[in-house]
Tab-separated table of C-alpha atoms and ligand atoms in Angstrom:
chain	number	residue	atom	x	y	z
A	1	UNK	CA	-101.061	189.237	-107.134
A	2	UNK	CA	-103.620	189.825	-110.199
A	3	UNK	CA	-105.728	192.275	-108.782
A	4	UNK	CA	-105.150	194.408	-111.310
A	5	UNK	CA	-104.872	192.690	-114.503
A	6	UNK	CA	-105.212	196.176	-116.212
A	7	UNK	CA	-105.723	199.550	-114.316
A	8	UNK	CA	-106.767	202.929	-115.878
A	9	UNK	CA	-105.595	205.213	-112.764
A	10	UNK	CA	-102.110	206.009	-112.839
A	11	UNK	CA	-100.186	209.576	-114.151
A	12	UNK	CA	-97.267	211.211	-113.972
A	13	UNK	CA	-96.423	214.451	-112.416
A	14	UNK	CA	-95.859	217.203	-115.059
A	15	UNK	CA	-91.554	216.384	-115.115
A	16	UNK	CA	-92.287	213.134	-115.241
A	17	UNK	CA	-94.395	212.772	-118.166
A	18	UNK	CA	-91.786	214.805	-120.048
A	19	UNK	CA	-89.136	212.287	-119.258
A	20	UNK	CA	-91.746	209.603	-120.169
A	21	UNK	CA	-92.549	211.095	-123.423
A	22	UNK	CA	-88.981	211.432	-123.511
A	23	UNK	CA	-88.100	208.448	-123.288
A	24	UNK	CA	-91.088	207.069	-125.995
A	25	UNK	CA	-89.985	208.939	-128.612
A	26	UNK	CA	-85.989	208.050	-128.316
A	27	UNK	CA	-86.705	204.391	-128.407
A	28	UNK	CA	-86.023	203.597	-132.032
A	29	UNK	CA	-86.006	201.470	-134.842
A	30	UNK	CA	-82.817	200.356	-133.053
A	31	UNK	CA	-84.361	199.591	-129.447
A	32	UNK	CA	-87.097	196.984	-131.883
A	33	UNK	CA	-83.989	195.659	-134.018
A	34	UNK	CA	-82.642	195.113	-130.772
A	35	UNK	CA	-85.181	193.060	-129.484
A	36	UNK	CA	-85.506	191.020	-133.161
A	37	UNK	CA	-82.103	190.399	-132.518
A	38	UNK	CA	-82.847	189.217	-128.906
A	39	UNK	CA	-85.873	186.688	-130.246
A	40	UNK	CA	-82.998	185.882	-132.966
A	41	UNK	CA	-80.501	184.867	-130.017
A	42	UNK	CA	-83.323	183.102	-128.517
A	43	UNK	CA	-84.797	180.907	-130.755
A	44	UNK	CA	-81.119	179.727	-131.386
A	45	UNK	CA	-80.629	179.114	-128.233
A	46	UNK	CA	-84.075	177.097	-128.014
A	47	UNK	CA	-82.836	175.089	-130.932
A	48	UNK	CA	-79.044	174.710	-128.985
A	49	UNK	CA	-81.231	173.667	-125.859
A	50	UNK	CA	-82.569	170.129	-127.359
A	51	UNK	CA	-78.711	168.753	-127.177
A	52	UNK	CA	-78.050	169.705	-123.768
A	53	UNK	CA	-81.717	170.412	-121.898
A	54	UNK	CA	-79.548	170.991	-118.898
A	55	UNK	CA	-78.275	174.661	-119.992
A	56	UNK	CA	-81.347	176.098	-120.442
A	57	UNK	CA	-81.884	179.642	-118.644
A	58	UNK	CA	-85.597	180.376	-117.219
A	59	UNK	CA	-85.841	183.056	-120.318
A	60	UNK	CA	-86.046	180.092	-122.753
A	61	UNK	CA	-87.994	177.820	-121.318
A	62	UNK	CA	-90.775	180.327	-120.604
A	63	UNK	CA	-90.389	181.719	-124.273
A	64	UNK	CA	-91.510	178.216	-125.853
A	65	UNK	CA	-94.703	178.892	-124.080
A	66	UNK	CA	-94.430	182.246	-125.916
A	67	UNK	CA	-94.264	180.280	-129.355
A	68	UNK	CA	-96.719	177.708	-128.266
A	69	UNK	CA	-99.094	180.606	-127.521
A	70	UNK	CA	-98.522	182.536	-130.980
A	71	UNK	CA	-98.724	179.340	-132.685
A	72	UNK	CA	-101.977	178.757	-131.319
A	73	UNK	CA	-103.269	182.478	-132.228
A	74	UNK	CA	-102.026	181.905	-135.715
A	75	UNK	CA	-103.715	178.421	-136.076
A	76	UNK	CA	-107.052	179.734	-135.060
A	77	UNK	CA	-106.852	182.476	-137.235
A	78	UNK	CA	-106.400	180.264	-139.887
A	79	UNK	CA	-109.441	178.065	-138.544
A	80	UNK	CA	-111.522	181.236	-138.343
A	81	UNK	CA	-110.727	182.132	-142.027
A	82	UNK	CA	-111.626	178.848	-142.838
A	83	UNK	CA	-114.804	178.993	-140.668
A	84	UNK	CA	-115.975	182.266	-142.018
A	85	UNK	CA	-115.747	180.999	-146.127
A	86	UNK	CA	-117.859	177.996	-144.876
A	87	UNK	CA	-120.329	180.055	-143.001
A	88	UNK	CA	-120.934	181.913	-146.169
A	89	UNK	CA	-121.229	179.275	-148.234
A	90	UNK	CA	-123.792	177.918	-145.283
A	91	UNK	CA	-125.964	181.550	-145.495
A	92	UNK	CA	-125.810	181.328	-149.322
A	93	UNK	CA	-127.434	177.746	-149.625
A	94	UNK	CA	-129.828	178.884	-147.098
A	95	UNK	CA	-129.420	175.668	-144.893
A	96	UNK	CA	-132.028	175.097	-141.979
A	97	UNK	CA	-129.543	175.674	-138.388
A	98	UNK	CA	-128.508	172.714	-136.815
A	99	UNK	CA	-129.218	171.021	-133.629
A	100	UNK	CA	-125.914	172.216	-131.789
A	101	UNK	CA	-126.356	175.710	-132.515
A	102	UNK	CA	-129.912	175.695	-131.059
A	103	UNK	CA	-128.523	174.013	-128.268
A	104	UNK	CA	-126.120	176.710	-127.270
A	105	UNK	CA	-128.729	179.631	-128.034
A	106	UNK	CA	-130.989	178.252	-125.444
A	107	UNK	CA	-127.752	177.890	-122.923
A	108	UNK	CA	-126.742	181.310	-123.621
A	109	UNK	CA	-128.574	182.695	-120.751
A	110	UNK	CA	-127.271	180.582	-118.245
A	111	UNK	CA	-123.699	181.866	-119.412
A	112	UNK	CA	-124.497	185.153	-119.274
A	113	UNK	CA	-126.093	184.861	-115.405
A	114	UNK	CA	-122.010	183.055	-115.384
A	115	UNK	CA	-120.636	186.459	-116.945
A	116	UNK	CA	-122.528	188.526	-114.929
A	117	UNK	CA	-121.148	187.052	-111.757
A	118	UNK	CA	-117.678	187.315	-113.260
A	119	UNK	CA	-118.240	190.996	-113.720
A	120	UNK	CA	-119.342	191.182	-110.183
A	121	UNK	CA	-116.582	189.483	-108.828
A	122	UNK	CA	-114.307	192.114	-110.807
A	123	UNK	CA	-116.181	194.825	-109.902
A	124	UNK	CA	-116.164	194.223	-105.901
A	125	UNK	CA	-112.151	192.676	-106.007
A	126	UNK	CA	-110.477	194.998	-108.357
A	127	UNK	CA	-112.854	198.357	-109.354
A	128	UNK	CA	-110.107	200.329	-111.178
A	129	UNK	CA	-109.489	197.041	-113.640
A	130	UNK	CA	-113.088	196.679	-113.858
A	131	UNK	CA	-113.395	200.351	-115.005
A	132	UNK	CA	-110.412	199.866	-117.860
A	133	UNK	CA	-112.787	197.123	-119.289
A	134	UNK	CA	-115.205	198.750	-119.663
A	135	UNK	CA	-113.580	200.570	-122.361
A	136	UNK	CA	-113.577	196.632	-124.421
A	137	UNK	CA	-115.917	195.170	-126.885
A	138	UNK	CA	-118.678	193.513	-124.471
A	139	UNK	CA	-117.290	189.914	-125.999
A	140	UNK	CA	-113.615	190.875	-124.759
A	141	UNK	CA	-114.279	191.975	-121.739
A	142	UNK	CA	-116.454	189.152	-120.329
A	143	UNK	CA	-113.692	187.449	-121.694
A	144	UNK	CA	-111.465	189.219	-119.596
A	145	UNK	CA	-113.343	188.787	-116.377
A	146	UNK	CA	-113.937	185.047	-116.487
A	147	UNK	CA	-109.593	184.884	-116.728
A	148	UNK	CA	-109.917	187.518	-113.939
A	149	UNK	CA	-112.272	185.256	-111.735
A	150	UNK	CA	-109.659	182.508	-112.617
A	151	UNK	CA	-106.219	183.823	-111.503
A	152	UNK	CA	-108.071	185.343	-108.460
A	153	UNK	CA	-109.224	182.228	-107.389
A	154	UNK	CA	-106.008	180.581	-108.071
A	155	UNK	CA	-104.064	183.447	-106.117
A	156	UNK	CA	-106.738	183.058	-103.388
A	157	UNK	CA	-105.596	179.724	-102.190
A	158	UNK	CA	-101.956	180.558	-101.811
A	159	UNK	CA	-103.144	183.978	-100.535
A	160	UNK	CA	-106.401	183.818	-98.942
A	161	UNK	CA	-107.997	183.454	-95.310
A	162	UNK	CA	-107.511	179.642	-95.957
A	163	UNK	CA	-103.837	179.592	-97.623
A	164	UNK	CA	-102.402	177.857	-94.280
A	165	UNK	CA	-104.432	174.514	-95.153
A	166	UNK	CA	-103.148	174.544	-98.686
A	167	UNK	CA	-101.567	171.829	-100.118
A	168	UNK	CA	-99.492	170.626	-103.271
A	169	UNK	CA	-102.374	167.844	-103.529
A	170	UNK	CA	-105.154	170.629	-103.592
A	171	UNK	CA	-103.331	172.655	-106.290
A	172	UNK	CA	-103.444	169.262	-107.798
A	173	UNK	CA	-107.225	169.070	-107.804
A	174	UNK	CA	-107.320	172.576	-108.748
A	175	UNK	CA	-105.199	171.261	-112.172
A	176	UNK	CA	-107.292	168.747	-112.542
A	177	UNK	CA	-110.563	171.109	-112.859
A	178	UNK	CA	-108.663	173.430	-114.965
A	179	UNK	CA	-108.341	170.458	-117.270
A	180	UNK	CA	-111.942	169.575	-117.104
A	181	UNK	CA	-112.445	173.254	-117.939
A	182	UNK	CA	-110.262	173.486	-121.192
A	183	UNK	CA	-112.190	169.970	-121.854
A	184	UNK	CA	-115.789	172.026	-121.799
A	185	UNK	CA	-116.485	169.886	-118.185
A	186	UNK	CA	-117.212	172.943	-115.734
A	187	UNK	CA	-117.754	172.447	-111.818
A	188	UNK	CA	-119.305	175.957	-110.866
A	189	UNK	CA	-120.385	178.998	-112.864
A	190	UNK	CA	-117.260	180.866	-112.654
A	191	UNK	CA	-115.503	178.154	-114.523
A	192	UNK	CA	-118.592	177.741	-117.352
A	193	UNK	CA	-117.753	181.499	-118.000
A	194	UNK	CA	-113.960	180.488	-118.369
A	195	UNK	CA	-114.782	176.933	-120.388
A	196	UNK	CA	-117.026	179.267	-122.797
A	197	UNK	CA	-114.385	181.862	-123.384
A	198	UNK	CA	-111.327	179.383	-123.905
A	199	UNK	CA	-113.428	178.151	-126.675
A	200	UNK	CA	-114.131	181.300	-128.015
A	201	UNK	CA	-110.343	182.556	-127.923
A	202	UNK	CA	-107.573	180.778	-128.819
A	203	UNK	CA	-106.152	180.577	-125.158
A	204	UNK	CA	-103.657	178.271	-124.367
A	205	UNK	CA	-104.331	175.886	-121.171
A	206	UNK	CA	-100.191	176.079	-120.686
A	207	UNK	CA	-100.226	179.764	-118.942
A	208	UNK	CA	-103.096	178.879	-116.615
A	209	UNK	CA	-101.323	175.636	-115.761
A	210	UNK	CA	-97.960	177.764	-115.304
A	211	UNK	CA	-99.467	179.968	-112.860
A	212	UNK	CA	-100.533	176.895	-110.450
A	213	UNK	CA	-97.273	175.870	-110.654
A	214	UNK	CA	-96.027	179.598	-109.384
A	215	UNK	CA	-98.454	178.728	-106.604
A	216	UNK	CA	-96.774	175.566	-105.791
A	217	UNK	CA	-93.221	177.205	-106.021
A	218	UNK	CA	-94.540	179.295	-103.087
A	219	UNK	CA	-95.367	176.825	-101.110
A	220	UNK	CA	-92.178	175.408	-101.054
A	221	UNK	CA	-89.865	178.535	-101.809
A	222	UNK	CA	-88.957	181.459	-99.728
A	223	UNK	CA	-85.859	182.457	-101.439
A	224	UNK	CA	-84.179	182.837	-104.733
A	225	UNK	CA	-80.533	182.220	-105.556
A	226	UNK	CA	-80.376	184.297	-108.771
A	227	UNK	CA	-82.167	186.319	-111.283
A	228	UNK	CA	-82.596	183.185	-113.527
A	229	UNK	CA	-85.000	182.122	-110.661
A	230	UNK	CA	-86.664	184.932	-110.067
A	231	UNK	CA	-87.454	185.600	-113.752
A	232	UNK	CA	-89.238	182.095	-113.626
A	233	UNK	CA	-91.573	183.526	-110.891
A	234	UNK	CA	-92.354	186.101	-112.207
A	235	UNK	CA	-93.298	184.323	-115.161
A	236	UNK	CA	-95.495	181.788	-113.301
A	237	UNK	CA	-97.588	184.364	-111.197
A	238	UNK	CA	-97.275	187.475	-113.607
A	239	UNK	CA	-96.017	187.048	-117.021
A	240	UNK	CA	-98.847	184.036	-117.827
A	241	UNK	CA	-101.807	186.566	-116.801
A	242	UNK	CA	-100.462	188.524	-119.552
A	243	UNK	CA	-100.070	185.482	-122.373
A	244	UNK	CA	-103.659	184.859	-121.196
A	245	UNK	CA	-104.842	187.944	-121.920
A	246	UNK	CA	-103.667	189.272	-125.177
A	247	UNK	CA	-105.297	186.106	-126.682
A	248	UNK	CA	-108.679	188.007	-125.728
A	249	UNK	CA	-107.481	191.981	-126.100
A	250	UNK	CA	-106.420	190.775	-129.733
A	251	UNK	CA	-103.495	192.152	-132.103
A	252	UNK	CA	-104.574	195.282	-134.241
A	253	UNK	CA	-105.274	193.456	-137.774
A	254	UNK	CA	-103.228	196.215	-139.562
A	255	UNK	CA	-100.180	195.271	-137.284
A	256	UNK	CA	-96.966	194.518	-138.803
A	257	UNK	CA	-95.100	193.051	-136.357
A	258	UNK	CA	-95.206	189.502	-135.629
A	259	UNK	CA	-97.108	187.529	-133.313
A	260	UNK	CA	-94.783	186.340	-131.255
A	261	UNK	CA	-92.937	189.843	-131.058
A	262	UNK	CA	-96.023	190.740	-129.640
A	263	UNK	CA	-96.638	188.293	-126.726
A	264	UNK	CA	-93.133	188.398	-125.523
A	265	UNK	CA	-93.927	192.192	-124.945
A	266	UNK	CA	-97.217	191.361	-123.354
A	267	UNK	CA	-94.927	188.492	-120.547
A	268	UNK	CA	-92.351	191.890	-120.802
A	269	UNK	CA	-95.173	193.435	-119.221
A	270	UNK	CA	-95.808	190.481	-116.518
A	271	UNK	CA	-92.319	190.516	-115.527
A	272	UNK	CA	-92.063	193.885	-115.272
A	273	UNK	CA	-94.969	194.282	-113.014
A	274	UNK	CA	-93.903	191.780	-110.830
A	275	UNK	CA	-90.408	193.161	-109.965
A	276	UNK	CA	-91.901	196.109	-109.638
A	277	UNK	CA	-95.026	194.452	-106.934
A	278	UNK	CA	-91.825	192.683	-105.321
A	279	UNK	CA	-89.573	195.788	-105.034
A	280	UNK	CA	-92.186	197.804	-103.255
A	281	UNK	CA	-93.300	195.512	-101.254
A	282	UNK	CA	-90.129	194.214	-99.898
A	283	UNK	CA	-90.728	195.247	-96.555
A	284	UNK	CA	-93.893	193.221	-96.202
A	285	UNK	CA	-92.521	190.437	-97.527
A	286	UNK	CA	-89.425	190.241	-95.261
A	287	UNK	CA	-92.182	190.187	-92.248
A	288	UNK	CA	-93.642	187.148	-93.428
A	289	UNK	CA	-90.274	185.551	-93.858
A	290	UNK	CA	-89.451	185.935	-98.018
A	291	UNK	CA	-87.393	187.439	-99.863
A	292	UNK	CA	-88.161	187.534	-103.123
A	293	UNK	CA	-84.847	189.545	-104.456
A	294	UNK	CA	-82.014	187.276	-106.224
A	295	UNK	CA	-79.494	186.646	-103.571
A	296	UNK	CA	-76.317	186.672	-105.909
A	297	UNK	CA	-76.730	189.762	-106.424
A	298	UNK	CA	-77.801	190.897	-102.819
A	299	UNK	CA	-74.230	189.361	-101.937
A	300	UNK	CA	-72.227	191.056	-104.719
A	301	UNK	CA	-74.325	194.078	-102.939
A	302	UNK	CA	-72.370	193.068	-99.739
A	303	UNK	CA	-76.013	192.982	-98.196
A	304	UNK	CA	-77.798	189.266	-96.663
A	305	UNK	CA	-81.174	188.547	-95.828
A	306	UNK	CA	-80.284	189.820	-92.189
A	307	UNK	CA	-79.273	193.634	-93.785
A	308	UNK	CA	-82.801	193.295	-95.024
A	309	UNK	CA	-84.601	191.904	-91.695
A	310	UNK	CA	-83.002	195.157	-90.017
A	311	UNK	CA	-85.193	197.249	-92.542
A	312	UNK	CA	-82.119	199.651	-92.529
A	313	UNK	CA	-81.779	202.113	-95.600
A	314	UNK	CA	-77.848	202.415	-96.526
A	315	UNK	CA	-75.650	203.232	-99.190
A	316	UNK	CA	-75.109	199.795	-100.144
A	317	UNK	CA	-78.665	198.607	-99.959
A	318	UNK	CA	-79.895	202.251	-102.274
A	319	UNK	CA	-76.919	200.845	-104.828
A	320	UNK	CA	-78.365	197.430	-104.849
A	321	UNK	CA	-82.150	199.415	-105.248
A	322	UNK	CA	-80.783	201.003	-108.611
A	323	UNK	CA	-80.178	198.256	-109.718
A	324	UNK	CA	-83.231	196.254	-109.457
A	325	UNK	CA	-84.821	199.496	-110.850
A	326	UNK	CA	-82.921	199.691	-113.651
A	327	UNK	CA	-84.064	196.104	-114.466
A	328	UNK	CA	-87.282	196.395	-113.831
A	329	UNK	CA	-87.752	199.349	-116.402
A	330	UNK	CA	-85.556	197.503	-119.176
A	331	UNK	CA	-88.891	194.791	-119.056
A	332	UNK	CA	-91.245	198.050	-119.242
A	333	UNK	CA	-89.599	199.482	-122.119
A	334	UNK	CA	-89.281	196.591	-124.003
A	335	UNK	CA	-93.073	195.882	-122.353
A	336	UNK	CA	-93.568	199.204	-124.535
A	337	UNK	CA	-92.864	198.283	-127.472
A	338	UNK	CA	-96.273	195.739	-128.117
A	339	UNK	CA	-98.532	197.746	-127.190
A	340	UNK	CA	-99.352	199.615	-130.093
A	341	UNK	CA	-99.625	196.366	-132.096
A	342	UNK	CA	-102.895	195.232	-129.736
A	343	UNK	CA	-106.111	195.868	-130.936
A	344	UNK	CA	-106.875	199.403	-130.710
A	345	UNK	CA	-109.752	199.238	-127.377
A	346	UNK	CA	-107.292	197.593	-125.616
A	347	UNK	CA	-104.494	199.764	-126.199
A	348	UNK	CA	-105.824	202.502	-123.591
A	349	UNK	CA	-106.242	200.439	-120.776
A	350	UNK	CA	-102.925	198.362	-121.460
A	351	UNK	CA	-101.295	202.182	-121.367
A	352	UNK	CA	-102.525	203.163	-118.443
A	353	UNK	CA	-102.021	199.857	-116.311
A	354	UNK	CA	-98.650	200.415	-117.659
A	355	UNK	CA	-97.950	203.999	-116.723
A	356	UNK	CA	-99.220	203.220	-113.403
A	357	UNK	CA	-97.123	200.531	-112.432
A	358	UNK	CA	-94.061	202.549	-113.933
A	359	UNK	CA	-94.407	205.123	-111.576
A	360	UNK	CA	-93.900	202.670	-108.532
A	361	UNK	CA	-90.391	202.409	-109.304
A	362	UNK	CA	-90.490	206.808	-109.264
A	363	UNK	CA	-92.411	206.463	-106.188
A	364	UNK	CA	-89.527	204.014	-104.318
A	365	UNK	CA	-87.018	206.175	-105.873
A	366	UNK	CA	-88.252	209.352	-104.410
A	367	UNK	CA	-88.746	207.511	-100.819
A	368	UNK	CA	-85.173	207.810	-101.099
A	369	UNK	CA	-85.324	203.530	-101.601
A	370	UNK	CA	-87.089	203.320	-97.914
A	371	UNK	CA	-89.350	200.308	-99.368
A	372	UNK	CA	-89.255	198.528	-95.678
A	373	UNK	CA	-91.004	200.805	-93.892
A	374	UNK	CA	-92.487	203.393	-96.330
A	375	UNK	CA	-94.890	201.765	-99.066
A	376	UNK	CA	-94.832	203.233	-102.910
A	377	UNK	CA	-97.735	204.589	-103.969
A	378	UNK	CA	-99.034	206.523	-107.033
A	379	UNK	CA	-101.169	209.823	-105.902
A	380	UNK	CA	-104.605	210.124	-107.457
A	381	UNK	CA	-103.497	213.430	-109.110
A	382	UNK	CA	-100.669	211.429	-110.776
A	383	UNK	CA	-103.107	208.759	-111.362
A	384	UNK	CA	-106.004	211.308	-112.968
A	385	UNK	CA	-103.545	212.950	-115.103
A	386	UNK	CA	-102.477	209.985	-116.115
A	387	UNK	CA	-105.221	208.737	-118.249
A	388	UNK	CA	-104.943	211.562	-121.115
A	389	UNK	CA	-101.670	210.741	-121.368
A	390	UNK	CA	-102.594	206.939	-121.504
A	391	UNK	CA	-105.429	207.981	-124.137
A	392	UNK	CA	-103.241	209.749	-126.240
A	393	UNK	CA	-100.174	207.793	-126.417
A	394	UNK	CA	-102.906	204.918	-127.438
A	395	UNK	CA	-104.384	207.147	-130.046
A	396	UNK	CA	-101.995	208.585	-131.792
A	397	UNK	CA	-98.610	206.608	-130.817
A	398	UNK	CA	-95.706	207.946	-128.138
A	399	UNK	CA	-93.926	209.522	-130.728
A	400	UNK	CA	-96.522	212.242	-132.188
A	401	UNK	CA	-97.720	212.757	-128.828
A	402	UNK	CA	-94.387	213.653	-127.761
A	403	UNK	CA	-94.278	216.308	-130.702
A	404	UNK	CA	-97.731	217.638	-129.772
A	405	UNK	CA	-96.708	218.009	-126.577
A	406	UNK	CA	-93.292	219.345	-126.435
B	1	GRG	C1	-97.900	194.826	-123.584
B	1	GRG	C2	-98.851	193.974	-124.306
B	1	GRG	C3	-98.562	193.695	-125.732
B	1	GRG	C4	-99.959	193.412	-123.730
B	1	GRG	C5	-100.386	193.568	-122.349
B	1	GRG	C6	-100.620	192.233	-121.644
B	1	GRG	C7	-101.004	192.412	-120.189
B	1	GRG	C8	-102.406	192.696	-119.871
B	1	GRG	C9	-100.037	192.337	-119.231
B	1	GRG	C10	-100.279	192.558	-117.796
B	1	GRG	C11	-100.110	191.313	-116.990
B	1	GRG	C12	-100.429	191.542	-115.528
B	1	GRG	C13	-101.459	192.515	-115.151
B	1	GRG	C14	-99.812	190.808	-114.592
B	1	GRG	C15	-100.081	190.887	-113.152
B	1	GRG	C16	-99.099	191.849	-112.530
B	1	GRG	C17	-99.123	192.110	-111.069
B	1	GRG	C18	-97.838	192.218	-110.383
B	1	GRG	C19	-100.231	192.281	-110.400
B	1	GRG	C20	-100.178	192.617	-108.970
B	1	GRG	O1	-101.438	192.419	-108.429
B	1	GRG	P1	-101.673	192.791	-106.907
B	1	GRG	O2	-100.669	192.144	-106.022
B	1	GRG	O3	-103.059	192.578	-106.585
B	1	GRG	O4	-101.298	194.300	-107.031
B	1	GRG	P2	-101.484	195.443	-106.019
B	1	GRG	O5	-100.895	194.943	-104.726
B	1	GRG	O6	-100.658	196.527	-106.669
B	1	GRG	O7	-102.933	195.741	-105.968
């Protein structure tokens, strides 16, 4: 996973971006009272969960990270307020700069030389997400790249030419040097770039230790009994690159939502993107022995692992398909809802990643649900015309576009 952690080639056909724009402008002041109501439901029953931890669905546990996260954000905002007043107070009594802050000038080469290879690393791994950051503030987007470099690497040794000699104990050393990192102890460059930015944004170290765990739950986990599982995936490999990167991409200061609204959107978006990465590549999956599909549901389907071995397309299994679509685009639009709230550069390429991934679910749909032996793709003419859409829905909202356009 994470190879895109944004994209900015995606598009819809002509029909399609009608029934996208569509389906922007309908979503209401009652779709976002709807999800208040849902945070509402939740923090209640976060507050139920401390007298019986036991009943606790996936969905809560992963939204106190959600909290923790905001909290954070809203802390260091406070911090930087504070910082700033002090810092002018500092330039107005014309103070000589201290030893620390010569100290980092002089290492501020060595980090960029770190940044650079970051960028490189982005650039060679994942060019399309490398292009959408290019469209950030030069702070954000080596920002961006150093997380990049990290989730990579952490995907690489579940996923990568050495996965088989993986280990729980060497995703236990790779904790450990995650920990060093947050403590400003790097091993390699890639990880200064990542110790520099965690002190420069107010990113949690809970997300990055999340998504070893999602790395673990590989190793020892090939199937899923119900959604509640699955949605705890998801979260691990998916939903915590997004809590990582909002931190960086930043809310718009004249947002009026709140911060939390905002980064359950933003793990909307992770989840989303991983049903949809699972759904089209369920085929692929179910050669290397995993199904990553909750099985409750495959049974109330009347289907079992060995319907989808046979990598037959029937009634039954296109019924079960709908489903999981329909799911997968509840956690899009709902996904939808936060993005106008980020900070206005990152808005574009947040569309566009979005848009893109979207149209999977069209693109399984109209392979007439054939995602065993046919793979999902986007065209590049859907993907080119795409990106006006992206840049206008990011510039002047869904719902004037819509009117502009239709
Ligand atoms: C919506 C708001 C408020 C913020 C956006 C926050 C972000 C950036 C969310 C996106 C999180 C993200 C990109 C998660 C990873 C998703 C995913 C399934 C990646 C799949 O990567 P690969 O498996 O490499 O994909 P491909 O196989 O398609 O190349």
């Amino acid at each position: 996973m994470s190879s895109v952690l944004l994209r900015v080639c995606c598009g819809p056909t002509i029909e399609d971006t009608n029934t996208l724009l569509g389906g922007l402008a309908s979503r209401s002041t009652a779709s976002i009272e709807r999800t208040q109501r849902r945070f509402k439901g939740i923090s209640f029953a976060a507050s139920a969960v401390v007298a019986n931890p036991t009943s606790r669905t996936s969905e809560e546990k992963v939204y106190e990270v959600v909290l923790k996260q905001a909290a954070l954000v809203k802390e260091r905002s406070r911090d930087e307020d504070e910082k700033k007043k002090k810092k002018i107070a500092l330039d107005l009594d014309n103070k000589p700069i201290e030893d620390a802050v010569v100290d980092d000038l002089s290492n501020g080469g060595l980090l960029n030389v770190a940044y650079d290879r970051c960028g490189e690393v982005c650039a060679e791994y994942a060019k399309t997400f490398y292009l959408g950051t290019q469209l950030m503030t030069q702070e954000r987007r080596k920002a961006i790249w150093a997380i990049y470099v990290w989730c990579r690497r952490t995907d690489e040794l579940v996923d990568g030419p050495n996965a088989s000699y993986i280990t729980p104990s060497a995703l236990d050393r790779w904790e450990q040097r995650l920990t060093d990192v947050f403590q400003g102890r790097p091993f390699d460059m890639y990880d200064a770039a990542l110790s520099d930015t965690v002190t420069k944004y107010p990113v949690d170290i809970q997300p990055f230790k999340d998504m070893i765990e999602g790395m673990r739950m590989d190793l020892r986990k090939s199937r899923y009994n119900n959604f509640d599982e699955l949605y705890l995936y998801c979260y691990y490999v998916a939903g915590t690159v997004a809590l990582m990167s909002v931190p960086v991409m930043g809310i718009a200061p004249e947002s009026k939502v709140s911060t939390e609204s905002v980064y359950n959107a933003a793990l909307a978006l992770g989840i989303a993107n991983q049903l949809t990465n699972i759904l089209r590549d369920v085929g692929e999956d179910a050669r290397r022995g995993r199904v990553y599909l909750p099985q409750d549901e495959l049974a109330q389907a009347g289907l079992s692992d060995d319907d989808i071995f046979r990598m037959k397309v029937t009634d039954k299994w296109r019924n079960f398909m709908k489903g999981q679509i329909k799911r997968a685009r509840k956690f899009f639009d709902e996904a939808e809802e936060g993005v106008a709230a980020l900070s206005s550069a990152s808005r574009f390429p947040v569309w566009a990643s979005l848009l893109l991934y979207r149209q999977i679910l069209d693109a399984i749909e109209a392979n007439d649900y054939n995602n065993f032996t046919k793979r999902a793709y986007v065209g590049k003419a859907k993907k080119v015309f795409s990106l006006p859409v992206a840049y206008g829905i990011a510039h002047i909202g869904p719902h004037k576009l819509t009117k502009l356009l239709l």
